[in-house]
Short mmCIF file of C-alpha atoms in Angstrom, two decimals:
data_model
loop_
_atom_site.label_atom_id
_atom_site.label_comp_id
_atom_site.label_asym_id
_atom_site.label_seq_id
_atom_site.Cartn_x
_atom_site.Cartn_y
_atom_site.Cartn_z
CA MET S 91 3.81 10.94 -8.81
CA GLN S 92 4.14 8.49 -5.64
CA PRO S 93 1.59 9.20 -3.59
CA GLU S 94 2.52 10.01 0.12
CA MET S 95 2.63 7.02 2.65
CA SER S 96 0.17 7.49 5.64
CA LEU S 97 1.38 7.00 9.10
CA VAL S 98 -0.95 5.63 11.77
CA THR S 99 0.73 5.28 15.16
CA ALA S 100 -0.75 4.13 18.09
CA ALA S 101 0.10 5.17 21.83
CA PRO S 102 3.90 6.88 21.16
CA PRO S 103 6.02 7.15 24.52
CA ASN S 104 6.85 10.14 26.15
CA ASN S 105 10.23 10.19 24.92
CA VAL S 106 10.57 8.54 21.84
CA ASP S 107 14.57 8.81 22.19
CA GLN S 108 14.70 5.96 24.14
CA ILE S 109 13.57 3.50 21.71
CA PHE S 110 16.19 2.48 19.42
CA PRO S 111 16.59 -1.04 17.15
CA GLU S 112 19.49 -1.69 19.26
CA VAL S 113 17.61 -2.03 22.44
CA ASP S 114 19.32 -3.65 25.01
CA MET S 115 16.75 -6.35 26.70
CA SER S 116 17.64 -8.41 29.62
CA ALA S 117 15.77 -11.83 29.50
CA ALA S 118 14.54 -10.76 33.01
CA ASP S 119 12.85 -7.61 31.92
CA SER S 120 9.37 -8.40 31.00
CA SER S 121 8.11 -5.07 30.62
CA SER S 122 10.33 -3.77 27.95
CA ILE S 123 8.74 -1.56 24.90
CA VAL S 124 9.25 -2.54 21.32
CA ARG S 125 7.78 -0.28 18.39
CA ALA S 126 6.72 -2.22 15.90
CA THR S 127 5.09 -1.33 12.10
CA VAL S 128 2.86 -3.52 9.60
CA VAL S 129 3.66 -2.13 6.45
CA GLN S 130 0.30 -1.95 4.19
CA ALA S 131 1.57 -1.32 0.54
CA SER S 132 1.17 -2.79 -2.91
CA THR S 133 4.10 -4.33 -4.46
CA VAL S 134 4.13 -1.51 -7.20
CA VAL S 135 5.93 1.62 -7.33
CA GLN S 136 3.65 3.52 -9.15
CA ALA S 137 0.50 2.60 -11.45
CA SER S 138 2.79 2.15 -14.60
CA THR S 139 5.26 -0.42 -12.85
CA VAL S 140 5.28 -3.79 -14.02
CA PHE S 141 3.70 -6.25 -11.65
CA TYR S 142 6.37 -8.48 -12.22
CA ASP S 143 9.22 -6.13 -11.48
CA THR S 144 11.04 -7.21 -8.43
CA PRO S 145 13.89 -4.75 -8.55
CA ALA S 146 11.61 -2.10 -8.31
CA THR S 147 9.69 -4.01 -5.70
CA LEU S 148 13.05 -4.29 -3.52
CA GLY S 149 13.36 -0.27 -4.02
CA LYS S 150 10.15 0.25 -2.60
CA ALA S 151 10.66 -1.88 0.56
CA GLU S 152 13.66 -0.02 1.37
CA ARG S 153 11.84 3.28 1.00
CA LEU S 154 9.01 2.02 3.34
CA LEU S 155 12.11 0.56 5.56
CA ALA S 156 13.50 3.69 5.61
CA GLU S 157 10.29 5.65 6.62
CA ALA S 158 9.45 3.10 9.38
CA ALA S 159 12.91 3.26 10.70
CA ASP S 160 12.90 6.88 11.21
CA ASN S 161 9.72 6.95 13.19
CA GLY S 162 11.69 4.77 15.67
CA SER S 163 10.46 1.16 14.52
CA GLN S 164 12.58 -1.76 15.77
CA LEU S 165 10.34 -4.50 13.90
CA VAL S 166 8.83 -4.25 10.42
CA VAL S 167 6.51 -6.84 9.13
CA PHE S 168 5.61 -6.64 5.44
CA PRO S 169 2.40 -8.53 3.85
CA GLU S 170 2.50 -12.18 2.08
CA ALA S 171 4.28 -12.27 -0.90
CA PHE S 172 5.28 -8.61 -1.16
CA ILE S 173 8.64 -9.58 -3.10
CA GLY S 174 7.42 -11.66 -6.25
CA GLY S 175 3.80 -10.66 -5.70
CA TYR S 176 0.39 -12.25 -4.80
CA PRO S 177 -1.35 -13.08 -8.13
CA ARG S 178 -4.72 -11.78 -7.07
CA GLY S 179 -7.69 -12.69 -9.41
CA SER S 180 -5.33 -14.43 -11.80
CA SER S 181 -6.35 -17.77 -12.81
CA PHE S 182 -3.16 -19.01 -14.98
CA GLU S 183 -6.33 -19.93 -17.03
CA LEU S 184 -6.60 -23.48 -15.29
CA ALA S 185 -9.04 -25.85 -15.92
CA ILE S 186 -9.13 -29.40 -14.69
CA GLY S 187 -7.30 -31.57 -17.50
CA ALA S 188 -6.24 -28.63 -19.56
CA ARG S 189 -3.74 -25.59 -19.68
CA THR S 190 -3.41 -22.78 -22.07
CA ALA S 191 -0.55 -21.38 -23.91
CA LYS S 192 -0.95 -17.89 -22.22
CA GLY S 193 -1.44 -19.40 -18.71
CA ARG S 194 1.92 -21.35 -19.28
CA ASP S 195 3.51 -18.06 -19.86
CA ASP S 196 1.68 -16.05 -17.16
CA PHE S 197 3.60 -18.86 -14.95
CA ARG S 198 6.98 -18.49 -16.46
CA LYS S 199 6.67 -14.53 -15.78
CA TYR S 200 5.58 -15.27 -12.13
CA HIS S 201 8.48 -17.77 -11.82
CA ALA S 202 10.80 -15.42 -13.21
CA SER S 203 9.86 -12.66 -10.59
CA ALA S 204 10.32 -15.18 -7.60
CA ILE S 205 13.39 -15.06 -5.93
CA HIS S 206 16.46 -17.80 -4.76
CA VAL S 207 16.85 -18.44 -1.00
CA PRO S 208 19.71 -17.90 0.09
CA GLY S 209 20.14 -15.42 -3.21
CA PRO S 210 21.16 -11.70 -4.26
CA GLU S 211 17.50 -10.42 -3.27
CA VAL S 212 17.79 -12.04 0.31
CA GLU S 213 21.51 -10.54 0.49
CA ARG S 214 19.89 -7.11 -0.32
CA LEU S 215 17.02 -7.27 2.27
CA ALA S 216 19.75 -8.25 4.83
CA GLU S 217 21.85 -5.16 3.79
CA MET S 218 18.66 -2.72 4.19
CA ALA S 219 17.57 -4.51 7.92
CA LYS S 220 21.62 -3.50 8.67
CA LYS S 221 21.32 -0.18 7.41
CA TYR S 222 18.26 0.86 9.29
CA LYS S 223 19.13 -1.41 12.37
CA VAL S 224 15.65 -2.90 12.37
CA PHE S 225 14.49 -6.66 12.59
CA LEU S 226 12.66 -7.47 9.29
CA VAL S 227 9.80 -10.16 8.44
CA MET S 228 9.22 -10.24 4.85
CA GLY S 229 6.81 -11.77 2.59
CA VAL S 230 8.46 -13.44 -0.71
CA ILE S 231 7.62 -15.68 -3.43
CA GLU S 232 10.66 -18.21 -3.35
CA ARG S 233 11.66 -20.61 -6.23
CA GLU S 234 13.29 -23.72 -5.68
CA GLY S 235 13.93 -25.30 -9.01
CA TYR S 236 10.64 -24.65 -10.80
CA THR S 237 8.39 -24.96 -7.77
CA LEU S 238 7.31 -21.82 -6.13
CA TYR S 239 6.71 -21.35 -2.67
CA CYS S 240 4.78 -18.67 -0.46
CA THR S 241 7.63 -17.77 1.94
CA VAL S 242 8.33 -15.54 4.66
CA LEU S 243 12.09 -14.49 5.35
CA PHE S 244 13.46 -13.19 8.94
CA PHE S 245 16.28 -10.77 9.38
CA ASP S 246 17.83 -9.30 12.43
CA SER S 247 19.12 -5.82 13.17
CA GLN S 248 22.68 -6.61 12.56
CA GLY S 249 21.82 -7.74 8.71
CA GLN S 250 22.04 -11.45 9.63
CA PHE S 251 19.43 -13.87 7.70
CA LEU S 252 17.92 -15.60 10.41
CA GLY S 253 15.61 -18.06 8.15
CA LYS S 254 12.50 -18.62 6.94
CA HIS S 255 8.79 -20.03 6.85
CA ARG S 256 7.25 -21.62 4.05
CA LYS S 257 3.54 -21.85 3.81
CA LEU S 258 2.16 -25.14 4.97
CA MET S 259 -1.15 -25.26 3.21
CA PRO S 260 -1.70 -22.89 -0.10
CA THR S 261 -5.58 -22.02 -0.33
CA ALA S 262 -7.71 -23.19 -3.16
CA LEU S 263 -5.99 -22.30 -6.69
CA GLU S 264 -2.89 -21.26 -4.98
CA ARG S 265 -2.31 -24.96 -4.45
CA CYS S 266 -1.87 -25.29 -8.23
CA ILE S 267 0.82 -22.55 -8.34
CA TRP S 268 2.82 -23.01 -5.08
CA GLY S 269 4.33 -25.89 -3.33
CA PHE S 270 3.49 -27.00 0.24
CA GLY S 271 6.00 -26.23 3.17
CA ASP S 272 6.98 -29.04 5.66
CA GLY S 273 7.83 -29.12 9.31
CA SER S 274 11.20 -28.21 8.90
CA THR S 275 10.35 -24.49 8.63
CA ILE S 276 7.94 -23.64 11.48
CA PRO S 277 10.82 -21.35 13.37
CA VAL S 278 10.34 -19.13 16.29
CA PHE S 279 13.59 -17.28 16.71
CA ASP S 280 14.65 -16.05 19.95
CA THR S 281 15.94 -12.49 19.39
CA PRO S 282 16.67 -9.48 21.82
CA ILE S 283 13.32 -7.82 21.16
CA GLY S 284 11.04 -10.96 21.89
CA LYS S 285 10.67 -14.54 20.15
CA ILE S 286 9.32 -14.25 16.77
CA GLY S 287 7.49 -16.35 14.21
CA ALA S 288 5.08 -15.96 11.20
CA ALA S 289 2.27 -17.97 10.06
CA ILE S 290 0.72 -16.79 6.36
CA CYS S 291 -2.78 -16.07 5.63
CA TRP S 292 -5.07 -18.74 6.05
CA GLU S 293 -2.76 -21.27 7.62
CA ASN S 294 -3.35 -19.22 10.68
CA ARG S 295 -6.62 -21.06 10.63
CA MET S 296 -4.97 -24.32 11.49
CA PRO S 297 -5.05 -24.94 15.24
CA SER S 298 -2.05 -27.47 14.97
CA LEU S 299 0.53 -24.83 13.60
CA ARG S 300 -0.62 -22.23 16.06
CA THR S 301 0.21 -24.75 18.75
CA ALA S 302 3.29 -25.77 17.79
CA MET S 303 4.44 -22.10 17.50
CA TYR S 304 2.89 -21.30 21.24
CA ALA S 305 5.00 -24.22 22.24
CA LYS S 306 8.16 -22.74 21.04
CA GLY S 307 7.29 -19.78 23.22
CA ILE S 308 6.41 -17.07 20.47
CA GLU S 309 6.15 -13.86 21.76
CA ILE S 310 5.56 -11.57 18.37
CA TYR S 311 3.57 -13.74 16.27
CA CYS S 312 3.55 -12.17 12.62
CA ALA S 313 0.75 -12.97 10.01
CA PRO S 314 1.39 -11.84 6.49
CA THR S 315 -1.86 -12.46 4.77
CA ALA S 316 -3.89 -11.55 1.69
CA ASP S 317 -7.26 -11.54 3.22
CA SER S 318 -8.99 -8.01 3.65
CA ARG S 319 -12.25 -9.29 4.90
CA GLU S 320 -13.56 -7.65 8.07
CA THR S 321 -13.93 -11.24 9.69
CA TRP S 322 -10.01 -11.20 9.41
CA LEU S 323 -9.77 -9.01 12.69
CA ALA S 324 -11.70 -11.49 14.55
CA SER S 325 -9.08 -14.60 13.80
CA MET S 326 -5.96 -12.49 14.74
CA THR S 327 -7.93 -11.04 17.79
CA HIS S 328 -8.45 -14.83 18.72
CA ILE S 329 -4.68 -15.77 18.32
CA ALA S 330 -3.51 -13.09 20.30
CA LEU S 331 -5.80 -14.32 23.18
CA GLU S 332 -5.34 -17.85 22.58
CA GLY S 333 -1.49 -17.38 22.70
CA GLY S 334 -0.73 -15.15 25.02
CA CYS S 335 1.24 -13.15 22.42
CA PHE S 336 1.33 -9.84 20.20
CA VAL S 337 -0.16 -10.63 16.56
CA LEU S 338 1.07 -8.45 14.00
CA SER S 339 -0.93 -8.85 10.49
CA ALA S 340 -0.11 -6.95 7.23
CA ASN S 341 -1.89 -6.94 4.21
CA GLN S 342 -1.47 -5.03 0.86
CA PHE S 343 -3.75 -2.12 -0.59
CA CYS S 344 -3.91 -2.76 -4.04
CA ARG S 345 -6.18 -1.00 -6.85
CA ARG S 346 -6.95 -2.89 -10.18
CA LYS S 347 -4.41 -0.22 -11.80
CA ASP S 348 -1.68 -1.70 -9.51
CA TYR S 349 -1.83 -4.84 -11.85
CA PRO S 350 -0.96 -5.10 -15.63
CA PRO S 351 -3.78 -4.27 -17.92
CA SER S 352 -6.23 -6.63 -19.73
CA PRO S 353 -5.61 -8.73 -21.56
CA GLU S 354 -2.22 -9.46 -20.20
CA TYR S 355 -3.45 -9.71 -16.70
CA MET S 356 -6.96 -10.90 -16.20
CA PHE S 357 -8.88 -10.66 -13.06
CA SER S 358 -10.90 -14.00 -13.75
CA GLY S 359 -14.53 -13.67 -13.17
CA SER S 360 -14.89 -9.89 -12.40
CA GLU S 361 -12.54 -8.04 -14.94
CA GLU S 362 -15.74 -6.61 -16.70
CA SER S 363 -16.76 -4.87 -13.60
CA LEU S 364 -13.63 -3.47 -12.43
CA THR S 365 -12.30 0.06 -13.25
CA PRO S 366 -8.80 0.84 -13.03
CA ASP S 367 -9.10 2.61 -9.42
CA SER S 368 -11.07 -0.46 -8.27
CA VAL S 369 -10.12 -1.48 -4.71
CA VAL S 370 -8.91 -5.33 -5.30
CA CYS S 371 -7.37 -5.63 -1.85
CA ALA S 372 -8.50 -3.30 1.10
CA GLY S 373 -5.76 -4.12 3.69
CA GLY S 374 -7.15 -4.46 6.99
CA SER S 375 -3.53 -4.73 8.30
CA SER S 376 -3.54 -4.38 12.05
CA ILE S 377 -1.50 -4.77 15.45
CA ILE S 378 -3.06 -6.60 18.51
CA SER S 379 -2.10 -7.09 22.26
CA PRO S 380 -1.95 -10.61 24.30
CA LEU S 381 -4.99 -9.17 26.01
CA GLY S 382 -6.84 -8.85 22.78
CA ILE S 383 -6.85 -5.12 22.74
CA VAL S 384 -6.31 -3.88 19.33
CA LEU S 385 -3.45 -1.58 19.29
CA ALA S 386 -3.44 -0.14 16.07
CA GLY S 387 -5.66 -0.51 12.75
CA PRO S 388 -7.45 -2.13 11.16
CA ASN S 389 -6.70 0.22 7.94
CA TYR S 390 -9.17 -0.11 5.08
CA LYS S 391 -8.37 3.18 3.59
CA GLY S 392 -5.19 2.83 1.68
CA GLU S 393 -1.34 2.62 1.86
CA ALA S 394 -0.12 3.26 5.45
CA LEU S 395 2.74 2.21 7.90
CA ILE S 396 0.61 0.87 11.02
CA THR S 397 2.79 1.32 14.18
CA ALA S 398 2.60 0.60 17.87
CA ASP S 399 4.51 0.23 20.89
CA LEU S 400 4.51 -3.53 22.41
CA ASP S 401 4.63 -3.44 26.18
CA LEU S 402 6.02 -7.20 26.72
CA GLY S 403 5.03 -7.13 29.90
CA ASP S 404 1.41 -7.73 28.67
CA ILE S 405 2.35 -11.30 27.61
CA ALA S 406 2.79 -12.38 31.45
CA ARG S 407 -0.36 -10.37 32.13
CA ALA S 408 -2.20 -12.29 29.44
CA LYS S 409 -0.76 -15.73 30.34
CA PHE S 410 -1.85 -15.21 34.01
CA ASP S 411 -5.19 -15.97 32.87
CA PHE S 412 -4.63 -18.49 30.24
CA ASP S 413 -1.43 -20.19 28.86
CA VAL S 414 -2.42 -22.60 26.31
CA VAL S 415 0.81 -25.04 26.55
CA GLY S 416 1.32 -24.16 30.15
CA HIS S 417 -1.35 -24.17 32.98
CA TYR S 418 -4.04 -24.44 30.82
CA SER S 419 -3.09 -27.35 28.86
CA ARG S 420 -4.16 -31.02 29.57
CA PRO S 421 -1.43 -33.15 28.08
CA GLU S 422 -2.67 -36.33 29.74
CA VAL S 423 -5.61 -35.85 27.23
CA PHE S 424 -4.37 -34.26 24.13
CA SER S 425 -0.96 -34.24 22.64
CA LEU S 426 0.54 -33.04 19.36
CA ASN S 427 3.70 -34.63 17.40
CA ILE S 428 5.36 -32.11 15.04
CA ARG S 429 7.61 -33.66 12.55
CA GLU S 430 10.45 -31.22 11.57
CA HIS S 431 12.50 -33.10 9.36
CA PRO S 432 12.45 -31.82 5.71
CA ARG S 433 10.34 -34.08 3.16
CA LYS S 434 12.42 -34.35 0.10
CA ALA S 435 10.71 -36.32 -2.73
CA VAL S 436 14.33 -37.89 -3.78
CA SER S 437 16.96 -38.66 -1.11
CA PHE S 438 20.32 -40.02 -2.19
CA SER S 439 22.53 -42.28 -0.28
CA THR S 440 25.94 -43.27 -1.11
CA THR S 441 27.32 -47.19 -0.37
CA PRO S 442 30.69 -46.94 1.43
CA LYS S 443 33.41 -48.41 -1.07
CA VAL S 444 34.37 -51.96 0.68
CA MET S 445 38.32 -52.10 0.97
CA LYS S 446 39.65 -55.32 0.26
CA ASP S 447 41.77 -56.81 2.90
CA GLU S 448 45.27 -57.09 0.99
CA SER S 449 46.48 -59.53 3.26
CA VAL S 450 43.92 -62.25 2.19
CA ASN S 451 45.21 -62.04 -1.35
CA LYS S 452 48.75 -62.93 0.13
#
C-alpha cells in the first residue's frame, strides 16, 4: 500500500480561492503572490517497483502533481533525475582502466530508462501541466544517442514545453555516466508567474553559472538536487540572498528498499551495513525567500509536498539592499562572458554546387 504523502504548507493566505494556476499578473505588479510546491519523493511507486520503471515513475509524478494542484499550487518543482532515476550508491563497477560485464549491463538498463527530449514522455509531462494548469519543472535523465544528460525540463500551465537545462558539471563519478551540458541550455523563462530557471545540485556552487542566471533576471531559482546534507540549506540561503530571488530546492527521500535488491543493485562501500529501511537520501527540500527567510522546510522526515506562498514584492525589497548584477556590480573591474552557442563534436557544412555558365561553352 502506498504511504500517504505528507503535505507541508507555509503561510497560507486568508483566501485560497484567489490563487489559481492561470493567474493574470501585470508586469507592473511587483506584489503578486505565487503558490509554489517542491516535491520530495522517491521515483518508486512502492517498494516492489523496479528502479528502472519510467512509466511507473511518470504515473507517480502525475499523482503528486494532482495533489499539489489541488492545494492551489501554480508552480511545482521535482527533484534531480526524478524521471530516469538518480543512481545513488552505484559505481557501475567502474575502475580506472577496467569495466565489468555487469557494469556495462547496468548502464544499458539505465540508458533504457532515460528519455528522449523531445519525445513521448515529454509530451505526457506537457499534458500533465496543461491538465492541472501548473508550471512544471521536472528533473529527468535525457538520452541523446548513447550519451546521457542530467536535465531539467520546463513546462507552462498551458502545456507548452518551454525548454531544458542540461547539467553543466556532473559531480565525481557522475562524470563517467552523464555527459556535460553547454552554454546553449542556461535558460531563464519569462512567464506570467515570474522569471524561472534552474541549476542542478552542485553546479549551484558555480559562481559564473549563478551570475549568468542573475543577469537574465531570474526571480524563481529552482535547484533540483541529490544533496541531503544539512549544509545544503546554507548554500540555498546564500543563493537567495545573493541573487535576490526565491530559491526552490527539491530532493528525493529514499530508503534502501526503494532500489532493486542486491546483487542486482549494489550500494558501493555500504551495502553490507544497510537494511531495507535504511535512509539513503534524507531529502532536505526547502523554499527560501529573497530576504534569506526559510519559508518552508527543510524536511528530513519522509516524502512530502513542501509548499509556500511567494510574495514577488520581496524581490524588489531584497534588491534594494543588494543587486548583484545592478547597483552592486563593478563592470569596470569584473566582467563575465557566456558562450551560448551549442558545442558539437562534429559539424557538417555543404559546399554549394557551382553552376557552369553555359554561355562560356558556346
